[in-house]
PDB file of C-alpha atoms and ligand atoms in Angstrom:
ATOM      1  CA  MET A   1      -9.936 -15.545  -8.926  1.00 80.00           C
ATOM      2  CA  LYS A   2      -7.364 -14.345  -7.532  1.00 91.00           C
ATOM      3  CA  LYS A   3      -7.382 -13.843  -3.818  1.00 94.00           C
ATOM      4  CA  LYS A   4      -4.388 -12.951  -1.910  1.00 97.00           C
ATOM      5  CA  LEU A   5      -3.166  -9.222  -3.698  1.00 98.00           C
ATOM      6  CA  LEU A   6      -1.245  -6.274  -3.421  1.00 98.00           C
ATOM      7  CA  PHE A   7      -1.532  -2.835  -4.859  1.00 98.00           C
ATOM      8  CA  LEU A   8       1.589  -0.832  -5.156  1.00 98.00           C
ATOM      9  CA  GLY A   9       2.195   2.673  -6.170  1.00 98.00           C
ATOM     10  CA  PRO A  10       3.983   5.658  -5.011  1.00 98.00           C
ATOM     11  CA  PRO A  11       2.261   8.582  -2.634  1.00 98.00           C
ATOM     12  CA  GLY A  12      -1.379   9.531  -3.515  1.00 98.00           C
ATOM     13  CA  ALA A  13      -1.330   6.678  -6.579  1.00 98.00           C
ATOM     14  CA  GLY A  14      -4.861   6.251  -5.764  1.00 98.00           C
ATOM     15  CA  LYS A  15      -4.253   2.632  -3.343  1.00 98.00           C
ATOM     16  CA  GLY A  16      -6.067   3.237  -0.801  1.00 98.00           C
ATOM     17  CA  THR A  17      -9.235   4.566  -3.214  1.00 98.00           C
ATOM     18  CA  GLN A  18      -9.033   1.710  -5.087  1.00 98.00           C
ATOM     19  CA  ALA A  19      -8.105  -0.681  -2.608  1.00 98.00           C
ATOM     20  CA  ASN A  20     -11.592   0.343  -0.489  1.00 98.00           C
ATOM     21  CA  LEU A  21     -13.940  -0.134  -3.520  1.00 98.00           C
ATOM     22  CA  PHE A  22     -12.133  -3.814  -4.551  1.00 98.00           C
ATOM     23  CA  CYS A  23     -12.670  -4.888  -0.838  1.00 97.00           C
ATOM     24  CA  LYS A  24     -16.093  -4.213  -0.892  1.00 98.00           C
ATOM     25  CA  LYS A  25     -17.115  -5.753  -4.399  1.00 97.00           C
ATOM     26  CA  TYR A  26     -14.700  -8.448  -3.862  1.00 96.00           C
ATOM     27  CA  ARG A  27     -15.321  -9.044  -0.054  1.00 96.00           C
ATOM     28  CA  LEU A  28     -11.502  -8.556   0.357  1.00 96.00           C
ATOM     29  CA  ASP A  29      -9.762  -7.857   4.125  1.00 96.00           C
ATOM     30  CA  HIS A  30      -8.119  -4.645   3.664  1.00 97.00           C
ATOM     31  CA  LEU A  31      -5.028  -4.393   5.296  1.00 97.00           C
ATOM     32  CA  SER A  32      -3.599  -0.229   4.826  1.00 98.00           C
ATOM     33  CA  THR A  33      -0.948  -0.021   7.218  1.00 97.00           C
ATOM     34  CA  GLY A  34      -1.240   3.549   6.841  1.00 97.00           C
ATOM     35  CA  ASP A  35      -4.540   3.341   8.167  1.00 97.00           C
ATOM     36  CA  LEU A  36      -3.655   1.046  10.443  1.00 96.00           C
ATOM     37  CA  LEU A  37      -0.442   2.669  11.925  1.00 96.00           C
ATOM     38  CA  ARG A  38      -3.142   5.902  12.024  1.00 97.00           C
ATOM     39  CA  ASP A  39      -5.467   4.290  14.649  1.00 96.00           C
ATOM     40  CA  GLU A  40      -2.861   3.326  16.134  1.00 93.00           C
ATOM     41  CA  VAL A  41      -2.013   7.231  16.588  1.00 96.00           C
ATOM     42  CA  SER A  42      -5.762   7.926  17.559  1.00 97.00           C
ATOM     43  CA  SER A  43      -5.535   5.474  20.480  1.00 96.00           C
ATOM     44  CA  GLY A  44      -3.141   7.660  21.700  1.00 96.00           C
ATOM     45  CA  SER A  45      -0.811   4.871  22.897  1.00 94.00           C
ATOM     46  CA  VAL A  46       3.011   5.445  23.296  1.00 92.00           C
ATOM     47  CA  LEU A  47       3.821   3.309  20.241  1.00 90.00           C
ATOM     48  CA  GLY A  48       1.386   5.522  18.542  1.00 94.00           C
ATOM     49  CA  LEU A  49       3.127   8.677  19.467  1.00 94.00           C
ATOM     50  CA  LYS A  50       6.291   7.302  18.103  1.00 93.00           C
ATOM     51  CA  ALA A  51       4.757   6.678  14.471  1.00 95.00           C
ATOM     52  CA  ALA A  52       2.889   9.930  14.608  1.00 97.00           C
ATOM     53  CA  GLU A  53       6.522  11.392  15.374  1.00 96.00           C
ATOM     54  CA  ILE A  54       7.914   9.537  11.852  1.00 97.00           C
ATOM     55  CA  MET A  55       4.921   9.430   9.399  1.00 98.00           C
ATOM     56  CA  ASN A  56       4.808  13.567  10.289  1.00 97.00           C
ATOM     57  CA  LYS A  57       7.874  13.923   8.687  1.00 98.00           C
ATOM     58  CA  GLY A  58       7.239  11.542   6.296  1.00 98.00           C
ATOM     59  CA  GLU A  59      10.075   8.603   7.132  1.00 98.00           C
ATOM     60  CA  LEU A  60       9.385   4.730   6.826  1.00 98.00           C
ATOM     61  CA  VAL A  61       8.174   3.369  10.976  1.00 97.00           C
ATOM     62  CA  ASN A  62      10.288   0.897  12.448  1.00 95.00           C
ATOM     63  CA  ASP A  63       9.661  -2.548  10.484  1.00 97.00           C
ATOM     64  CA  GLU A  64       8.844  -4.900  13.187  1.00 95.00           C
ATOM     65  CA  LEU A  65       6.023  -2.585  14.521  1.00 92.00           C
ATOM     66  CA  VAL A  66       4.129  -2.603  11.227  1.00 95.00           C
ATOM     67  CA  LEU A  67       5.170  -6.434  10.198  1.00 95.00           C
ATOM     68  CA  SER A  68       3.787  -7.333  14.012  1.00 91.00           C
ATOM     69  CA  ILE A  69       0.408  -5.378  12.912  1.00 90.00           C
ATOM     70  CA  VAL A  70       0.422  -6.992   9.654  1.00 94.00           C
ATOM     71  CA  GLU A  71       1.145 -10.743  10.713  1.00 93.00           C
ATOM     72  CA  GLY A  72      -1.612 -10.751  13.037  1.00 88.00           C
ATOM     73  CA  ARG A  73      -4.383  -9.878  10.510  1.00 90.00           C
ATOM     74  CA  LEU A  74      -3.230 -12.022   7.615  1.00 93.00           C
ATOM     75  CA  VAL A  75      -2.793 -15.269  10.140  1.00 90.00           C
ATOM     76  CA  ASN A  76      -6.579 -15.256  11.391  1.00 86.00           C
ATOM     77  CA  ASN A  77      -7.672 -14.451   8.009  1.00 86.00           C
ATOM     78  CA  ASN A  78      -9.751 -17.356   6.265  1.00 78.00           C
ATOM     79  CA  GLY A  79     -10.557 -15.722   3.217  1.00 87.00           C
ATOM     80  CA  GLY A  80      -8.980 -13.266   1.116  1.00 95.00           C
ATOM     81  CA  TRP A  81      -6.833 -10.165   1.581  1.00 97.00           C
ATOM     82  CA  LEU A  82      -5.631  -7.528   0.092  1.00 98.00           C
ATOM     83  CA  LEU A  83      -2.305  -5.715   0.912  1.00 98.00           C
ATOM     84  CA  ASP A  84      -2.331  -1.640   0.343  1.00 98.00           C
ATOM     85  CA  GLY A  85       0.820   0.337   2.266  1.00 97.00           C
ATOM     86  CA  PHE A  86       3.143  -2.636   2.873  1.00 98.00           C
ATOM     87  CA  PRO A  87       5.663  -3.783   2.142  1.00 98.00           C
ATOM     88  CA  ARG A  88       7.556  -0.663   1.548  1.00 98.00           C
ATOM     89  CA  ASN A  89      11.101  -2.124   0.918  1.00 98.00           C
ATOM     90  CA  VAL A  90      12.939  -5.065   0.386  1.00 98.00           C
ATOM     91  CA  ASN A  91      13.102  -6.216   4.052  1.00 98.00           C
ATOM     92  CA  GLN A  92       9.598  -6.169   4.817  1.00 98.00           C
ATOM     93  CA  ALA A  93       9.238  -7.892   1.278  1.00 98.00           C
ATOM     94  CA  ASN A  94      10.926 -10.726   2.759  1.00 98.00           C
ATOM     95  CA  ALA A  95       9.747 -10.135   5.752  1.00 97.00           C
ATOM     96  CA  LEU A  96       6.067 -11.422   3.959  1.00 97.00           C
ATOM     97  CA  LYS A  97       7.077 -13.677   2.439  1.00 97.00           C
ATOM     98  CA  ASN A  98       8.754 -16.134   4.941  1.00 97.00           C
ATOM     99  CA  LEU A  99       5.279 -15.716   6.230  1.00 96.00           C
ATOM    100  CA  LEU A 100       3.018 -16.428   3.344  1.00 96.00           C
ATOM    101  CA  ASP A 101       5.358 -19.614   3.008  1.00 96.00           C
ATOM    102  CA  LYS A 102       4.851 -20.503   6.696  1.00 95.00           C
ATOM    103  CA  ILE A 103       0.618 -19.920   6.477  1.00 93.00           C
ATOM    104  CA  ASN A 104       0.774 -20.990   2.801  1.00 93.00           C
ATOM    105  CA  GLN A 105      -1.063 -18.248   1.235  1.00 94.00           C
ATOM    106  CA  PRO A 106       0.970 -17.158  -1.633  1.00 95.00           C
ATOM    107  CA  LEU A 107       1.099 -13.657  -3.053  1.00 97.00           C
ATOM    108  CA  GLU A 108      -1.285 -13.874  -6.253  1.00 97.00           C
ATOM    109  CA  GLY A 109      -1.441 -10.435  -7.547  1.00 97.00           C
ATOM    110  CA  VAL A 110       0.609  -7.230  -7.562  1.00 98.00           C
ATOM    111  CA  VAL A 111      -1.231  -4.019  -9.096  1.00 98.00           C
ATOM    112  CA  LEU A 112       1.246  -0.942  -9.318  1.00 98.00           C
ATOM    113  CA  ILE A 113      -0.437   2.270 -10.015  1.00 98.00           C
ATOM    114  CA  LYS A 114       1.666   4.387 -11.739  1.00 98.00           C
ATOM    115  CA  ILE A 115       1.187   8.141 -12.313  1.00 97.00           C
ATOM    116  CA  ALA A 116       3.950  11.132 -12.747  1.00 96.00           C
ATOM    117  CA  ASN A 117       4.349  13.377  -9.604  1.00 96.00           C
ATOM    118  CA  GLU A 118       3.108  16.243 -10.929  1.00 95.00           C
ATOM    119  CA  HIS A 119      -0.502  14.968 -10.713  1.00 96.00           C
ATOM    120  CA  LEU A 120       0.235  13.463  -7.437  1.00 96.00           C
ATOM    121  CA  ILE A 121       1.155  16.657  -5.363  1.00 97.00           C
ATOM    122  CA  LYS A 122      -1.322  17.795  -6.582  1.00 96.00           C
ATOM    123  CA  ARG A 123      -3.821  15.668  -5.452  1.00 97.00           C
ATOM    124  CA  LEU A 124      -1.975  14.922  -1.986  1.00 98.00           C
ATOM    125  CA  LEU A 125      -2.000  19.234  -1.846  1.00 97.00           C
ATOM    126  CA  GLY A 126      -6.044  18.692  -2.056  1.00 97.00           C
ATOM    127  CA  ARG A 127      -6.958  15.951   0.641  1.00 97.00           C
ATOM    128  CA  GLY A 128      -4.734  18.277   3.209  1.00 93.00           C
ATOM    129  CA  ARG A 129      -4.247  14.756   5.187  1.00 96.00           C
ATOM    130  CA  GLN A 130      -1.700  15.667   8.360  1.00 94.00           C
ATOM    131  CA  ASP A 131       1.351  14.710   6.260  1.00 97.00           C
ATOM    132  CA  ASP A 132      -0.450  16.186   3.082  1.00 98.00           C
ATOM    133  CA  ASN A 133       2.512  19.373   2.718  1.00 97.00           C
ATOM    134  CA  GLU A 134       4.699  20.513  -0.022  1.00 96.00           C
ATOM    135  CA  GLU A 135       8.001  19.490   2.500  1.00 97.00           C
ATOM    136  CA  VAL A 136       6.837  15.971   3.767  1.00 98.00           C
ATOM    137  CA  ILE A 137       5.226  15.270   0.355  1.00 98.00           C
ATOM    138  CA  SER A 138       8.559  15.398  -1.590  1.00 98.00           C
ATOM    139  CA  ASN A 139       9.783  13.090   1.250  1.00 98.00           C
ATOM    140  CA  ARG A 140       7.707  10.334   0.628  1.00 98.00           C
ATOM    141  CA  LEU A 141       8.208  10.459  -2.516  1.00 98.00           C
ATOM    142  CA  GLN A 142      11.981  10.437  -2.316  1.00 98.00           C
ATOM    143  CA  ILE A 143      11.370   7.101   0.250  1.00 98.00           C
ATOM    144  CA  TYR A 144       9.062   5.510  -2.725  1.00 98.00           C
ATOM    145  CA  LYS A 145      11.684   6.119  -5.109  1.00 98.00           C
ATOM    146  CA  GLU A 146      14.558   5.256  -3.207  1.00 98.00           C
ATOM    147  CA  LYS A 147      13.577   2.291  -0.651  1.00 98.00           C
ATOM    148  CA  THR A 148       9.684   1.051  -2.314  1.00 98.00           C
ATOM    149  CA  SER A 149      10.356   1.193  -6.022  1.00 98.00           C
ATOM    150  CA  PRO A 150      13.022  -1.619  -6.590  1.00 98.00           C
ATOM    151  CA  LEU A 151       9.581  -4.230  -4.829  1.00 98.00           C
ATOM    152  CA  ILE A 152       8.709  -3.261  -8.377  1.00 98.00           C
ATOM    153  CA  ASP A 153      11.259  -5.576 -10.261  1.00 98.00           C
ATOM    154  CA  LEU A 154      11.276  -7.582  -7.969  1.00 98.00           C
ATOM    155  CA  TYR A 155       7.617  -8.805  -8.796  1.00 98.00           C
ATOM    156  CA  SER A 156       8.049  -8.537 -12.008  1.00 98.00           C
ATOM    157  CA  GLN A 157      10.840 -10.967 -11.602  1.00 97.00           C
ATOM    158  CA  GLN A 158       7.735 -13.408  -9.960  1.00 97.00           C
ATOM    159  CA  GLY A 159       5.376 -12.734 -12.653  1.00 97.00           C
ATOM    160  CA  ILE A 160       2.528 -11.192 -10.724  1.00 97.00           C
ATOM    161  CA  LEU A 161       3.126  -7.502 -11.261  1.00 98.00           C
ATOM    162  CA  GLU A 162       0.260  -5.498 -13.490  1.00 98.00           C
ATOM    163  CA  GLU A 163       1.128  -2.233 -14.222  1.00 98.00           C
ATOM    164  CA  ILE A 164      -1.828   0.202 -14.544  1.00 98.00           C
ATOM    165  CA  ASP A 165      -2.297   3.819 -15.540  1.00 98.00           C
ATOM    166  CA  GLY A 166      -3.447   5.536 -12.093  1.00 98.00           C
ATOM    167  CA  ASN A 167      -4.287   9.281 -14.399  1.00 98.00           C
ATOM    168  CA  ALA A 168      -7.509   8.721 -14.900  1.00 98.00           C
ATOM    169  CA  ASP A 169     -11.152   9.274 -13.273  1.00 98.00           C
ATOM    170  CA  ILE A 170     -11.798   6.608  -9.993  1.00 98.00           C
ATOM    171  CA  ASP A 171     -14.199   4.140 -11.924  1.00 98.00           C
ATOM    172  CA  VAL A 172     -11.762   3.747 -14.931  1.00 98.00           C
ATOM    173  CA  VAL A 173      -9.237   2.994 -12.828  1.00 98.00           C
ATOM    174  CA  PHE A 174     -10.942   0.703 -11.160  1.00 98.00           C
ATOM    175  CA  SER A 175     -12.067  -1.402 -14.483  1.00 98.00           C
ATOM    176  CA  CYS A 176      -8.626  -1.576 -15.613  1.00 98.00           C
ATOM    177  CA  ILE A 177      -7.611  -2.881 -11.867  1.00 98.00           C
ATOM    178  CA  GLU A 178     -10.411  -5.229 -12.771  1.00 97.00           C
ATOM    179  CA  ARG A 179      -9.634  -6.217 -16.086  1.00 96.00           C
ATOM    180  CA  ALA A 180      -5.828  -6.698 -15.157  1.00 96.00           C
ATOM    181  CA  LEU A 181      -6.611  -9.275 -12.387  1.00 95.00           C
ATOM    182  CA  GLY A 182      -8.956 -10.646 -14.542  1.00 90.00           C
ATOM    183  CA  ARG A 183     -12.219 -10.037 -13.267  1.00 82.00           C
TER     184      ARG A 183
HETATM  185  P1  AP5 B   1       0.192   5.136   3.598  1.00 96.51           P
HETATM  186  O1  AP5 B   1      -1.492   6.053   4.189  1.00 96.51           O
HETATM  187  O2  AP5 B   1       0.236   3.901   3.291  1.00 96.51           O
HETATM  188  O3  AP5 B   1       0.593   6.515   2.458  1.00 96.51           O
HETATM  189  P2  AP5 B   1       1.082   6.613   0.966  1.00 96.51           P
HETATM  190  O4  AP5 B   1       1.285   5.713   0.232  1.00 96.51           O
HETATM  191  O5  AP5 B   1       1.871   7.722   1.390  1.00 96.51           O
HETATM  192  O6  AP5 B   1      -0.384   6.561   0.462  1.00 96.51           O
HETATM  193  P3  AP5 B   1      -1.289   7.531   0.179  1.00 96.51           P
HETATM  194  O7  AP5 B   1      -2.482   7.707   1.594  1.00 96.51           O
HETATM  195  O8  AP5 B   1      -0.975   8.691   0.287  1.00 96.51           O
HETATM  196  O9  AP5 B   1      -1.820   7.548  -0.866  1.00 96.51           O
HETATM  197  P4  AP5 B   1      -3.051   6.139  -1.771  1.00 96.51           P
HETATM  198  O10 AP5 B   1      -2.173   6.076  -3.063  1.00 96.51           O
HETATM  199  O11 AP5 B   1      -3.392   5.354  -0.892  1.00 96.51           O
HETATM  200  O12 AP5 B   1      -3.904   7.156  -2.399  1.00 96.51           O
HETATM  201  P5  AP5 B   1      -5.321   7.750  -2.368  1.00 96.51           P
HETATM  202  O13 AP5 B   1      -6.285   6.677  -2.912  1.00 96.51           O
HETATM  203  O14 AP5 B   1      -5.334   8.068  -0.447  1.00 96.51           O
HETATM  204  O15 AP5 B   1       1.256   5.922   4.900  1.00 96.51           O
HETATM  205  C1  AP5 B   1       1.416   6.941   5.193  1.00 96.51           C
HETATM  206  C2  AP5 B   1       2.703   7.079   6.399  1.00 96.51           C
HETATM  207  O16 AP5 B   1       2.260   6.171   7.133  1.00 96.51           O
HETATM  208  C3  AP5 B   1       4.101   6.409   5.594  1.00 96.51           C
HETATM  209  O17 AP5 B   1       4.660   7.542   5.280  1.00 96.51           O
HETATM  210  C4  AP5 B   1       5.041   5.614   6.553  1.00 96.51           C
HETATM  211  O18 AP5 B   1       5.642   6.875   7.541  1.00 96.51           O
HETATM  212  C5  AP5 B   1       3.750   4.969   7.969  1.00 96.51           C
HETATM  213  N1  AP5 B   1       3.797   3.772   6.545  1.00 96.51           N
HETATM  214  C6  AP5 B   1       2.319   2.831   5.783  1.00 96.51           C
HETATM  215  N2  AP5 B   1       2.693   2.211   5.920  1.00 96.51           N
HETATM  216  C7  AP5 B   1       4.012   1.816   6.012  1.00 96.51           C
HETATM  217  C8  AP5 B   1       4.788   0.278   6.180  1.00 96.51           C
HETATM  218  N3  AP5 B   1       4.664  -0.179   5.469  1.00 96.51           N
HETATM  219  N4  AP5 B   1       6.390   1.108   6.809  1.00 96.51           N
HETATM  220  C9  AP5 B   1       6.980   1.440   7.481  1.00 96.51           C
HETATM  221  N5  AP5 B   1       6.091   2.809   7.462  1.00 96.51           N
HETATM  222  C10 AP5 B   1       4.754   2.512   6.627  1.00 96.51           C
HETATM  223  O19 AP5 B   1      -5.565   8.923  -3.290  1.00 96.51           O
HETATM  224  C11 AP5 B   1      -4.846   9.843  -2.610  1.00 96.51           C
HETATM  225  C12 AP5 B   1      -5.754  11.682  -2.872  1.00 96.51           C
HETATM  226  O20 AP5 B   1      -6.641  11.096  -4.743  1.00 96.51           O
HETATM  227  C13 AP5 B   1      -7.346  10.893  -2.471  1.00 96.51           C
HETATM  228  O21 AP5 B   1      -7.527  12.948  -2.231  1.00 96.51           O
HETATM  229  C14 AP5 B   1      -7.939  10.605  -3.708  1.00 96.51           C
HETATM  230  O22 AP5 B   1      -9.239  10.903  -3.243  1.00 96.51           O
HETATM  231  C15 AP5 B   1      -7.375  11.043  -4.387  1.00 96.51           C
HETATM  232  N6  AP5 B   1      -7.774  10.286  -5.823  1.00 96.51           N
HETATM  233  C16 AP5 B   1      -7.386   9.180  -5.647  1.00 96.51           C
HETATM  234  N7  AP5 B   1      -7.678   8.456  -7.025  1.00 96.51           N
HETATM  235  C17 AP5 B   1      -7.849   9.271  -7.619  1.00 96.51           C
HETATM  236  C18 AP5 B   1      -8.387   9.445  -9.380  1.00 96.51           C
HETATM  237  N8  AP5 B   1      -8.136   8.427 -10.223  1.00 96.51           N
HETATM  238  N9  AP5 B   1      -8.549  10.790  -9.591  1.00 96.51           N
HETATM  239  C19 AP5 B   1      -8.545  11.977  -8.966  1.00 96.51           C
HETATM  240  N10 AP5 B   1      -8.111  11.556  -7.453  1.00 96.51           N
HETATM  241  C20 AP5 B   1      -7.802  10.418  -7.013  1.00 96.51           C
END
């Protein structure tokens, strides 16, 4: 059973929603860098304040900060884990690969949740998180296209990428993910 997973997709694709359900059902550690960064922001720390400024513009937070957050959680994990929102660019993907080689926990499956921009924008505006306004959403989508989408080819070439249609009801998408991961 695959227990070292990554969910990939544009903002609003449903990564967090599906990762939550999946981790509850299969008892994996849900590692969402977005949630971890928002916790840091809520703590009011200096790092959190810096991160908030960047997140509110829809830009990517500095790689070192994100890596340090993820590293601690992965190194101490004895069961399975699911990465959500990380890696976000090629540099983070290379750093993840080095870390996983070091701790001898290779990535076993990547799920790409695909959905057209028009549906994403509607969903995100309906949610209304601090970074869910038209200007910031458009920046997040642009950054996804430029920096994150090259990871699709990277994982496809490794033969571990599964593509899922994210434009369906939550339970339908969930079943498709389970099937794609052989559950
Ligand atoms: P992050 O929190 O990762 O945000 P994101 O990638 O923009 O993803 P979202 O949470 O918006 O979307 P999602 O795909 O998880 O969808 P969700 O399930 O929530 O990152 C936020 C910021 O943090 C970044 O911009 C960056 O600044 C920083 N950051 C994070 N990670 C970083 C990293 N690695 N490096 C650098 N910076 C980083 O669903 C969205 C909405 O749609 C919800 O309302 C949900 O209820 C609804 N929905 C979900 N599925 C369905 C469905 N099937 N049908 C109808 N509605 C649905």
